[in-house]
Amino acid sequence: MRFYPPLVLQTNAGKVWGKRVCPLRVGLVPWEPRQERTTVVVKASYDVGREATLARESRPFGRGRPATRRGALPLEVDEPDDLVAVKLGADLLFGGSAYAGRAVERIAARVCFGDAIDFLFVVQGPAPVERMPLAGEFLRQPDGVTALPPVGAVRARAVAMPADEEDVDAMTPEERKAVLRVLAARFAEHEAQAQAVPLSSGAEAHGAARSPDTGRVPEETWAHLPTAAPYLGRGVQCAAAHLTTAFLIGGERLELTGLLPGGGDRVLTLPNHVPLVLAEGNAGRFVVEMLCDTVLLDDDGLTMTWRGQVPEDLFASPISRLVVTLAERGSEPELSTVMGELARAHYGRAEVPEAADIQVPPSPDAELIVARLANGHATPEPMLSQAEFVQLRAALSSDSTGRRDRLSKHGLDEHEWSLEVRAWSAVANRARSRGDTSLAVALDRAGAEARRKLRSS
């Protein structure tokens, strides 16, 4: 039996990025029940100007539907099929248009990606143009005659690792059970080291063990949890072979010619981002190793897609859930910070492939409501700076009119404002517990001064 798609608790990345950002797309691809494995897919959307910045709207998962743009070949699709189980490398996809600074018969284009890819081609149509679709019918080698494979997404093509590489499909049931026993032992070992949940998640209420030296509840960290790495025996790629490369890390440079508005040469640096995914199910809690395997640049912007695997069928249990956030690689938040942000997280269900035989939960979704209420006690980190918080608090206490508008200007509603008050109170209390009352005093004085100025204005 398989249950509804697991819950996805997606922490508000606004604290990381300094602004409200849209939730990421989070999906799950079920494997065959006997394989006891689930693929996690996370997709982020970006606007492309001088650099790539997180978009205000999240683009949906591509479903691999046939391309409808002019000049598309039968094997081309509008967007890659994002909800696939395994990729063995990264697809660099260009699905928009080629651009020139003026009307020309042929638009010269180039993709250069380090030492892995250096690909020159031309895009030509029946008449001089400044912009042409990057569709197979219009692509030619630099000689302008010889046809080329597509540079955009194509129907998923099967690929395989060399025969001597490990393949989960080739494992016997006994071998799979042995692997799961090892994972279970690792999990038990880590659980013994981390009995507590963070203070911000109510550890004291759960009776967490205290350190004999400090009397404090120890904070659980990413290092306390086992990491679920992927099997890469067989998979698919959604780009032609000449635009497939090794998995991406983030921060790589793409040297492009004729592929962004205005034409000419541009360097596009890929965002140095990584999704942090914590999977929870019957087998325990795992940090999911996420690999970036798809970059798509088109007329609507840039998308990056990461994929990982969990050694468990997450659809086989009603308690399965994912905790997800997006971070700058090298500046990842502590696990306790992520768990504290669950009070203002985005709550939803994982998306699944259209062909998956997974039931749709009822509406309203009671499990989502309960999950949100269950994490309402968590104390997040402040979203506002100290000065912004003091000024807004003073304004709200001095003038009750226009309250909603004042909060909205800071990207807050009443619930989020209550969390902000709680967050700053926690910051002041932590300082006070160290014998430092300066922050609490400063907040009180600054609030009084802000209210005085408001009354006199």
Tab-separated table of C-alpha atoms in Angstrom:
chain	number	residue	atom	x	y	z
A	1	MET	CA	0.000	0.000	0.000
A	2	ARG	CA	1.198	3.501	-0.795
A	3	PHE	CA	-0.012	6.602	1.012
A	4	TYR	CA	-0.499	10.197	-0.036
A	5	PRO	CA	2.612	12.121	-1.148
A	6	PRO	CA	4.701	13.007	1.931
A	7	LEU	CA	4.506	16.431	3.528
A	8	VAL	CA	7.085	19.032	2.508
A	9	LEU	CA	8.019	21.592	5.152
A	10	GLN	CA	9.899	24.259	3.281
A	11	THR	CA	11.531	26.861	5.467
A	12	ASN	CA	11.249	30.477	4.462
A	13	ALA	CA	14.481	31.260	2.644
A	14	GLY	CA	13.828	34.982	3.099
A	15	LYS	CA	16.147	34.974	6.120
A	16	VAL	CA	18.951	33.694	3.906
A	17	TRP	CA	18.275	35.932	0.917
A	18	GLY	CA	17.145	39.091	2.696
A	19	LYS	CA	13.784	39.136	0.890
A	20	ARG	CA	10.699	37.012	0.490
A	21	VAL	CA	11.215	34.364	-2.164
A	22	CYS	CA	8.812	31.872	-3.652
A	23	PRO	CA	8.869	28.264	-2.476
A	24	LEU	CA	10.963	25.830	-4.454
A	25	ARG	CA	9.390	23.015	-6.425
A	26	VAL	CA	9.827	19.765	-4.502
A	27	GLY	CA	8.931	16.398	-6.000
A	28	LEU	CA	9.312	12.709	-5.261
A	29	VAL	CA	9.737	9.878	-7.754
A	30	PRO	CA	8.768	6.456	-6.357
A	31	TRP	CA	10.849	3.445	-7.340
A	32	GLU	CA	9.506	-0.068	-7.538
A	33	PRO	CA	8.417	-1.177	-4.023
A	34	ARG	CA	11.004	-3.986	-3.980
A	35	GLN	CA	13.804	-1.446	-4.471
A	36	GLU	CA	12.880	0.458	-1.282
A	37	ARG	CA	14.116	3.779	-2.618
A	38	THR	CA	12.711	7.235	-3.445
A	39	THR	CA	14.171	10.055	-5.534
A	40	VAL	CA	13.907	13.637	-4.267
A	41	VAL	CA	13.784	16.431	-6.875
A	42	VAL	CA	14.189	20.145	-6.075
A	43	LYS	CA	13.890	22.901	-8.684
A	44	ALA	CA	14.713	26.614	-8.294
A	45	SER	CA	13.794	29.411	-10.705
A	46	TYR	CA	15.878	32.513	-11.457
A	47	ASP	CA	15.525	35.753	-13.350
A	48	VAL	CA	18.516	36.582	-15.551
A	49	GLY	CA	19.747	40.167	-15.759
A	50	ARG	CA	23.342	41.075	-15.082
A	51	GLU	CA	23.307	38.024	-12.865
A	52	ALA	CA	20.886	35.260	-11.934
A	53	THR	CA	18.625	36.113	-8.987
A	54	LEU	CA	15.850	34.053	-7.409
A	55	ALA	CA	12.556	34.621	-9.195
A	56	ARG	CA	9.362	35.744	-7.499
A	57	GLU	CA	7.415	32.930	-9.129
A	58	SER	CA	8.415	29.292	-9.203
A	59	ARG	CA	8.192	27.554	-12.550
A	60	PRO	CA	6.428	24.179	-12.507
A	61	PHE	CA	8.210	20.906	-13.067
A	62	GLY	CA	8.740	20.041	-16.715
A	63	ARG	CA	6.801	16.981	-17.798
A	64	GLY	CA	8.575	16.200	-21.072
A	65	ARG	CA	5.671	17.174	-23.324
A	66	PRO	CA	6.290	17.497	-27.100
A	67	ALA	CA	7.663	20.887	-28.144
A	68	THR	CA	5.168	23.286	-29.697
A	69	ARG	CA	7.488	26.095	-30.780
A	70	ARG	CA	8.059	26.778	-34.435
A	71	GLY	CA	10.734	24.614	-36.045
A	72	ALA	CA	10.836	21.968	-33.303
A	73	LEU	CA	11.875	18.464	-34.299
A	74	PRO	CA	9.796	15.411	-33.254
A	75	LEU	CA	12.299	14.424	-30.547
A	76	GLU	CA	12.250	17.866	-28.893
A	77	VAL	CA	10.164	18.668	-25.803
A	78	ASP	CA	9.117	22.025	-24.353
A	79	GLU	CA	10.919	21.329	-21.066
A	80	PRO	CA	12.798	18.296	-19.777
A	81	ASP	CA	10.972	15.691	-17.760
A	82	ASP	CA	12.106	16.808	-14.297
A	83	LEU	CA	10.443	13.983	-12.371
A	84	VAL	CA	12.740	11.131	-13.354
A	85	ALA	CA	14.478	8.804	-10.917
A	86	VAL	CA	18.147	9.033	-11.949
A	87	LYS	CA	20.446	11.112	-14.107
A	88	LEU	CA	24.088	10.162	-14.540
A	89	GLY	CA	25.335	13.649	-15.344
A	90	ALA	CA	24.194	17.213	-15.917
A	91	ASP	CA	22.129	18.464	-18.857
A	92	LEU	CA	22.868	21.990	-20.110
A	93	LEU	CA	19.739	23.022	-22.012
A	94	PHE	CA	18.985	26.098	-24.105
A	95	GLY	CA	15.313	26.301	-24.913
A	96	GLY	CA	14.647	29.938	-25.715
A	97	SER	CA	15.930	32.026	-28.590
A	98	ALA	CA	19.122	33.100	-30.270
A	99	TYR	CA	19.633	36.871	-30.349
A	100	ALA	CA	21.522	39.360	-32.531
A	101	GLY	CA	21.985	43.091	-32.112
A	102	ARG	CA	20.468	43.695	-35.559
A	103	ALA	CA	18.681	41.758	-38.277
A	104	VAL	CA	21.033	39.176	-39.787
A	105	GLU	CA	20.664	36.088	-41.954
A	106	ARG	CA	22.544	33.897	-39.472
A	107	ILE	CA	22.882	34.357	-35.724
A	108	ALA	CA	26.220	33.059	-34.507
A	109	ALA	CA	25.968	31.262	-31.163
A	110	ARG	CA	28.377	29.590	-28.786
A	111	VAL	CA	28.281	27.677	-25.505
A	112	CYS	CA	31.540	27.382	-23.570
A	113	PHE	CA	31.618	25.587	-20.237
A	114	GLY	CA	35.148	25.246	-18.855
A	115	ASP	CA	37.088	22.453	-20.504
A	116	ALA	CA	34.000	20.243	-20.876
A	117	ILE	CA	32.030	21.999	-23.616
A	118	ASP	CA	32.948	24.444	-26.371
A	119	PHE	CA	30.201	24.336	-28.949
A	120	LEU	CA	29.758	26.743	-31.875
A	121	PHE	CA	26.711	26.810	-34.140
A	122	VAL	CA	24.489	29.152	-36.135
A	123	VAL	CA	20.755	29.718	-36.121
A	124	GLN	CA	19.227	30.709	-39.426
A	125	GLY	CA	15.764	31.197	-40.810
A	126	PRO	CA	14.161	32.167	-44.116
A	127	ALA	CA	14.830	35.907	-43.686
A	128	PRO	CA	17.106	38.288	-41.741
A	129	VAL	CA	16.028	38.453	-38.083
A	130	GLU	CA	17.191	39.718	-34.691
A	131	ARG	CA	15.762	36.728	-32.852
A	132	MET	CA	15.190	33.088	-33.781
A	133	PRO	CA	13.861	30.099	-31.825
A	134	LEU	CA	16.504	27.612	-30.745
A	135	ALA	CA	14.594	24.855	-32.525
A	136	GLY	CA	16.224	21.956	-34.335
A	137	GLU	CA	15.038	22.969	-37.786
A	138	PHE	CA	17.053	26.217	-37.604
A	139	LEU	CA	20.314	24.871	-36.121
A	140	ARG	CA	23.387	24.432	-38.291
A	141	GLN	CA	27.089	23.931	-37.847
A	142	PRO	CA	29.191	27.072	-38.437
A	143	ASP	CA	29.270	26.234	-42.181
A	144	GLY	CA	25.567	27.081	-42.258
A	145	VAL	CA	24.708	23.823	-44.046
A	146	THR	CA	25.254	20.783	-41.826
A	147	ALA	CA	22.384	20.047	-39.441
A	148	LEU	CA	22.941	19.676	-35.681
A	149	PRO	CA	21.271	17.831	-32.804
A	150	PRO	CA	18.977	20.019	-30.639
A	151	VAL	CA	20.416	22.327	-27.978
A	152	GLY	CA	17.203	22.219	-25.925
A	153	ALA	CA	15.440	19.420	-24.098
A	154	VAL	CA	14.780	16.146	-25.884
A	155	ARG	CA	12.777	13.079	-24.915
A	156	ALA	CA	14.530	11.322	-22.023
A	157	ARG	CA	17.131	8.942	-23.411
A	158	ALA	CA	18.389	5.944	-21.449
A	159	VAL	CA	22.020	5.906	-20.318
A	160	ALA	CA	24.027	3.495	-18.163
A	161	MET	CA	27.214	3.459	-16.131
A	162	PRO	CA	30.018	1.066	-17.149
A	163	ALA	CA	29.183	-2.556	-16.404
A	164	ASP	CA	31.557	-2.758	-13.437
A	165	GLU	CA	29.789	0.060	-11.571
A	166	GLU	CA	27.351	-0.804	-8.790
A	167	ASP	CA	23.703	-0.885	-9.850
A	168	VAL	CA	20.824	-1.097	-7.380
A	169	ASP	CA	18.680	-2.938	-9.924
A	170	ALA	CA	21.336	-5.663	-10.153
A	171	MET	CA	21.420	-6.217	-6.386
A	172	THR	CA	19.795	-9.334	-5.006
A	173	PRO	CA	17.150	-9.007	-2.265
A	174	GLU	CA	19.702	-10.276	0.253
A	175	GLU	CA	22.230	-7.610	-0.813
A	176	ARG	CA	19.625	-4.878	-0.508
A	177	LYS	CA	18.692	-6.101	2.981
A	178	ALA	CA	22.366	-6.085	3.963
A	179	VAL	CA	22.716	-2.474	2.805
A	180	LEU	CA	19.617	-1.481	4.763
A	181	ARG	CA	20.964	-3.209	7.895
A	182	VAL	CA	24.162	-1.157	7.611
A	183	LEU	CA	22.164	2.042	7.161
A	184	ALA	CA	19.965	1.168	10.142
A	185	ALA	CA	23.054	0.541	12.290
A	186	ARG	CA	24.516	3.888	11.235
A	187	PHE	CA	21.265	5.607	12.045
A	188	ALA	CA	21.084	3.985	15.499
A	189	GLU	CA	24.654	5.103	16.204
A	190	HIS	CA	23.874	8.683	15.230
A	191	GLU	CA	20.636	8.662	17.214
A	192	ALA	CA	22.572	7.610	20.309
A	193	GLN	CA	24.786	10.672	19.854
A	194	ALA	CA	21.864	13.037	19.291
A	195	GLN	CA	18.969	12.238	21.592
A	196	ALA	CA	17.718	15.804	21.699
A	197	VAL	CA	15.975	18.077	19.280
A	198	PRO	CA	17.077	21.750	19.247
A	199	LEU	CA	15.951	24.127	21.955
A	200	SER	CA	14.137	26.088	19.272
A	201	SER	CA	12.035	23.001	18.580
A	202	GLY	CA	10.991	22.494	22.178
A	203	ALA	CA	13.714	20.134	23.380
A	204	GLU	CA	13.063	20.819	27.045
A	205	ALA	CA	9.422	19.831	26.668
A	206	HIS	CA	10.539	16.570	25.135
A	207	GLY	CA	12.797	15.722	28.050
A	208	ALA	CA	16.028	15.920	26.043
A	209	ALA	CA	19.228	14.946	27.801
A	210	ARG	CA	21.323	17.824	29.106
A	211	SER	CA	25.070	18.157	28.967
A	212	PRO	CA	26.593	17.352	32.408
A	213	ASP	CA	29.119	20.153	31.899
A	214	THR	CA	26.856	23.047	30.932
A	215	GLY	CA	23.346	21.870	31.795
A	216	ARG	CA	22.251	22.896	28.261
A	217	VAL	CA	20.409	20.712	25.775
A	218	PRO	CA	22.890	19.855	22.999
A	219	GLU	CA	21.935	21.057	19.535
A	220	GLU	CA	21.501	18.462	16.844
A	221	THR	CA	23.659	19.157	13.785
A	222	TRP	CA	23.776	17.959	10.188
A	223	ALA	CA	26.831	15.880	11.155
A	224	HIS	CA	24.735	13.881	13.626
A	225	LEU	CA	22.635	12.440	10.813
A	226	PRO	CA	23.552	9.837	8.193
A	227	THR	CA	23.797	11.026	4.589
A	228	ALA	CA	21.823	9.223	1.902
A	229	ALA	CA	23.949	9.021	-1.273
A	230	PRO	CA	22.469	8.044	-4.664
A	231	TYR	CA	22.825	4.898	-6.715
A	232	LEU	CA	23.789	5.816	-10.279
A	233	GLY	CA	23.680	2.540	-12.176
A	234	ARG	CA	21.174	3.416	-14.892
A	235	GLY	CA	19.292	6.592	-15.680
A	236	VAL	CA	18.320	9.077	-18.351
A	237	GLN	CA	19.568	12.322	-19.851
A	238	CYS	CA	17.357	15.004	-21.393
A	239	ALA	CA	20.047	16.752	-23.454
A	240	ALA	CA	21.840	15.591	-26.565
A	241	ALA	CA	25.232	14.050	-25.800
A	242	HIS	CA	27.218	17.166	-26.773
A	243	LEU	CA	25.522	19.181	-23.982
A	244	THR	CA	25.813	16.606	-21.193
A	245	THR	CA	28.565	17.003	-18.618
A	246	ALA	CA	29.484	16.065	-15.050
A	247	PHE	CA	27.252	17.029	-12.126
A	248	LEU	CA	27.389	20.752	-11.332
A	249	ILE	CA	28.475	22.270	-8.041
A	250	GLY	CA	27.248	25.853	-8.493
A	251	GLY	CA	29.204	28.991	-9.249
A	252	GLU	CA	30.382	27.686	-12.646
A	253	ARG	CA	30.783	30.147	-15.521
A	254	LEU	CA	28.915	29.782	-18.782
A	255	GLU	CA	30.409	31.790	-21.633
A	256	LEU	CA	27.596	32.475	-24.069
A	257	THR	CA	27.365	34.129	-27.457
A	258	GLY	CA	24.038	35.087	-29.007
A	259	LEU	CA	21.935	33.368	-26.347
A	260	LEU	CA	20.742	36.305	-24.237
A	261	PRO	CA	18.734	39.403	-25.270
A	262	GLY	CA	20.813	41.873	-27.265
A	263	GLY	CA	23.113	39.190	-28.588
A	264	GLY	CA	26.876	39.389	-28.300
A	265	ASP	CA	29.090	37.765	-25.692
A	266	ARG	CA	27.974	37.257	-22.101
A	267	VAL	CA	29.303	35.412	-19.080
A	268	LEU	CA	26.598	33.914	-16.875
A	269	THR	CA	27.691	32.629	-13.478
A	270	LEU	CA	25.456	29.886	-12.153
A	271	PRO	CA	24.072	30.552	-8.658
A	272	ASN	CA	26.199	28.975	-5.945
A	273	HIS	CA	23.188	27.436	-4.277
A	274	VAL	CA	22.385	24.053	-2.787
A	275	PRO	CA	19.111	22.671	-1.398
A	276	LEU	CA	19.343	21.185	2.082
A	277	VAL	CA	16.963	18.245	2.400
A	278	LEU	CA	16.155	16.274	5.538
A	279	ALA	CA	14.053	13.161	4.861
A	280	GLU	CA	12.142	11.474	7.678
A	281	GLY	CA	10.420	8.095	7.429
A	282	ASN	CA	10.214	4.643	8.955
A	283	ALA	CA	13.937	4.029	8.393
A	284	GLY	CA	14.918	7.164	10.319
A	285	ARG	CA	16.183	10.603	9.364
A	286	PHE	CA	18.602	11.173	6.512
A	287	VAL	CA	20.400	14.152	5.049
A	288	VAL	CA	19.867	13.732	1.313
A	289	GLU	CA	22.878	14.378	-0.911
A	290	MET	CA	21.514	16.570	-3.708
A	291	LEU	CA	23.290	16.707	-7.094
A	292	CYS	CA	22.612	19.462	-9.630
A	293	ASP	CA	21.894	17.671	-12.899
A	294	THR	CA	19.827	20.108	-14.981
A	295	VAL	CA	20.315	23.732	-16.019
A	296	LEU	CA	17.801	25.252	-18.430
A	297	LEU	CA	18.193	28.729	-19.933
A	298	ASP	CA	15.316	30.049	-22.012
A	299	ASP	CA	13.386	33.249	-22.652
A	300	ASP	CA	11.709	33.028	-19.227
A	301	GLY	CA	14.947	32.833	-17.251
A	302	LEU	CA	17.067	30.120	-15.689
A	303	THR	CA	16.145	26.999	-13.742
A	304	MET	CA	18.394	24.636	-11.809
A	305	THR	CA	17.293	21.171	-10.728
A	306	TRP	CA	18.873	18.927	-8.101
A	307	ARG	CA	18.241	15.231	-7.493
A	308	GLY	CA	18.940	12.901	-4.557
A	309	GLN	CA	17.772	9.538	-3.239
A	310	VAL	CA	16.491	8.166	0.055
A	311	PRO	CA	17.038	4.460	0.910
A	312	GLU	CA	13.363	4.009	1.735
A	313	ASP	CA	9.999	4.008	-0.013
A	314	LEU	CA	8.662	7.260	1.440
A	315	PHE	CA	5.209	6.474	0.036
A	316	ALA	CA	4.988	3.319	2.161
A	317	SER	CA	4.530	5.229	5.409
A	318	PRO	CA	2.010	7.894	6.479
A	319	ILE	CA	4.645	9.580	8.694
A	320	SER	CA	7.149	10.403	5.948
A	321	ARG	CA	8.055	14.047	5.431
A	322	LEU	CA	10.741	16.302	3.969
A	323	VAL	CA	12.268	19.443	5.468
A	324	VAL	CA	13.751	21.596	2.703
A	325	THR	CA	15.576	24.917	2.434
A	326	LEU	CA	17.900	26.630	-0.033
A	327	ALA	CA	21.331	27.897	1.002
A	328	GLU	CA	24.501	29.447	-0.336
A	329	ARG	CA	27.036	26.668	-0.668
A	330	GLY	CA	29.635	27.149	2.057
A	331	SER	CA	27.239	29.229	4.202
A	332	GLU	CA	24.657	26.589	5.053
A	333	PRO	CA	22.559	27.344	8.168
A	334	GLU	CA	22.772	25.097	11.207
A	335	LEU	CA	20.170	22.357	11.472
A	336	SER	CA	18.770	23.999	14.606
A	337	THR	CA	18.220	27.220	12.637
A	338	VAL	CA	16.378	25.354	9.887
A	339	MET	CA	14.160	23.536	12.404
A	340	GLY	CA	13.434	26.812	14.186
A	341	GLU	CA	12.177	28.264	10.909
A	342	LEU	CA	9.417	25.624	10.706
A	343	ALA	CA	7.107	28.037	12.530
A	344	ARG	CA	6.902	30.103	9.340
A	345	ALA	CA	7.575	27.366	6.820
A	346	HIS	CA	5.606	26.741	3.643
A	347	TYR	CA	3.625	23.518	4.086
A	348	GLY	CA	2.642	21.386	1.115
A	349	ARG	CA	2.821	17.955	-0.475
A	350	ALA	CA	5.549	16.612	-2.715
A	351	GLU	CA	4.700	16.587	-6.405
A	352	VAL	CA	4.810	13.235	-8.182
A	353	PRO	CA	5.050	12.022	-11.799
A	354	GLU	CA	1.734	12.001	-13.633
A	355	ALA	CA	2.070	8.265	-14.271
A	356	ALA	CA	2.610	7.435	-10.587
A	357	ASP	CA	-0.241	5.553	-8.954
A	358	ILE	CA	-0.392	7.828	-5.912
A	359	GLN	CA	-3.659	9.065	-4.395
A	360	VAL	CA	-4.401	12.770	-4.108
A	361	PRO	CA	-5.079	13.903	-0.498
A	362	PRO	CA	-8.488	15.377	0.331
A	363	SER	CA	-9.136	19.099	0.585
A	364	PRO	CA	-8.795	20.594	3.116
A	365	ASP	CA	-5.702	18.576	3.949
A	366	ALA	CA	-5.979	17.880	7.688
A	367	GLU	CA	-2.419	16.526	7.936
A	368	LEU	CA	-1.016	19.804	6.628
A	369	ILE	CA	-3.034	21.785	9.148
A	370	VAL	CA	-1.909	19.564	12.030
A	371	ALA	CA	1.741	19.731	10.927
A	372	ARG	CA	1.632	23.515	10.830
A	373	LEU	CA	0.080	23.700	14.293
A	374	ALA	CA	2.560	21.173	15.679
A	375	ASN	CA	5.487	23.390	14.700
A	376	GLY	CA	3.923	26.657	15.841
A	377	HIS	CA	6.037	26.641	19.011
A	378	ALA	CA	9.339	26.827	17.105
A	379	THR	CA	11.315	30.042	17.511
A	380	PRO	CA	12.874	31.296	14.273
A	381	GLU	CA	15.712	33.726	13.776
A	382	PRO	CA	14.687	37.375	13.189
A	383	MET	CA	13.858	38.427	9.637
A	384	LEU	CA	14.209	42.165	10.292
A	385	SER	CA	17.272	44.046	11.403
A	386	GLN	CA	17.263	45.424	14.931
A	387	ALA	CA	16.622	48.952	13.657
A	388	GLU	CA	13.753	47.812	11.409
A	389	PHE	CA	12.184	45.809	14.210
A	390	VAL	CA	12.348	48.655	16.732
A	391	GLN	CA	10.930	51.188	14.273
A	392	LEU	CA	8.073	48.936	13.193
A	393	ARG	CA	7.205	47.948	16.759
A	394	ALA	CA	7.088	51.594	17.782
A	395	ALA	CA	4.939	52.518	14.798
A	396	LEU	CA	2.464	49.723	15.492
A	397	SER	CA	2.178	50.561	19.193
A	398	SER	CA	1.738	54.303	18.573
A	399	ASP	CA	-0.765	54.157	15.724
A	400	SER	CA	-3.255	51.343	15.217
A	401	THR	CA	-4.442	52.620	11.820
A	402	GLY	CA	-2.913	51.161	8.677
A	403	ARG	CA	-1.477	48.241	10.615
A	404	ARG	CA	-1.872	45.768	7.763
A	405	ASP	CA	-0.166	48.113	5.295
A	406	ARG	CA	2.742	48.747	7.660
A	407	LEU	CA	3.321	45.027	8.079
A	408	SER	CA	2.917	44.359	4.369
A	409	LYS	CA	5.672	46.851	3.520
A	410	HIS	CA	8.037	44.612	5.479
A	411	GLY	CA	6.667	41.436	3.886
A	412	LEU	CA	4.837	40.410	7.062
A	413	ASP	CA	1.330	39.549	8.187
A	414	GLU	CA	-0.001	39.323	11.759
A	415	HIS	CA	1.210	35.750	12.256
A	416	GLU	CA	4.680	36.526	10.922
A	417	TRP	CA	4.867	39.666	13.059
A	418	SER	CA	4.127	37.612	16.175
A	419	LEU	CA	6.973	35.291	15.171
A	420	GLU	CA	9.263	38.291	14.699
A	421	VAL	CA	8.447	39.552	18.185
A	422	ARG	CA	9.137	36.061	19.545
A	423	ALA	CA	12.412	35.859	17.606
A	424	TRP	CA	13.767	39.156	18.939
A	425	SER	CA	12.636	38.278	22.478
A	426	ALA	CA	14.593	35.034	22.181
A	427	VAL	CA	17.690	36.915	20.990
A	428	ALA	CA	17.455	39.274	23.957
A	429	ASN	CA	16.833	36.395	26.386
A	430	ARG	CA	19.844	34.469	25.109
A	431	ALA	CA	21.987	37.541	25.648
A	432	ARG	CA	20.513	38.034	29.121
A	433	SER	CA	21.274	34.402	30.035
A	434	ARG	CA	24.928	35.179	29.300
A	435	GLY	CA	24.740	38.140	31.687
A	436	ASP	CA	24.458	40.656	28.837
A	437	THR	CA	21.424	42.923	29.278
A	438	SER	CA	22.610	45.549	26.801
A	439	LEU	CA	20.457	44.272	23.928
A	440	ALA	CA	17.253	44.242	25.978
A	441	VAL	CA	18.004	47.734	27.283
A	442	ALA	CA	18.858	48.967	23.795
A	443	LEU	CA	15.610	47.576	22.386
A	444	ASP	CA	13.565	49.273	25.129
A	445	ARG	CA	15.357	52.629	24.752
A	446	ALA	CA	15.179	52.558	20.976
A	447	GLY	CA	11.472	51.708	21.093
A	448	ALA	CA	10.766	54.558	23.518
A	449	GLU	CA	12.710	56.989	21.320
A	450	ALA	CA	10.917	55.825	18.186
A	451	ARG	CA	7.527	56.295	19.877
A	452	ARG	CA	8.517	59.783	21.061
A	453	LYS	CA	9.467	60.810	17.528
A	454	LEU	CA	6.227	59.435	16.150
A	455	ARG	CA	4.153	61.381	18.706
A	456	SER	CA	5.978	64.635	17.955
A	457	SER	CA	5.768	64.297	14.161
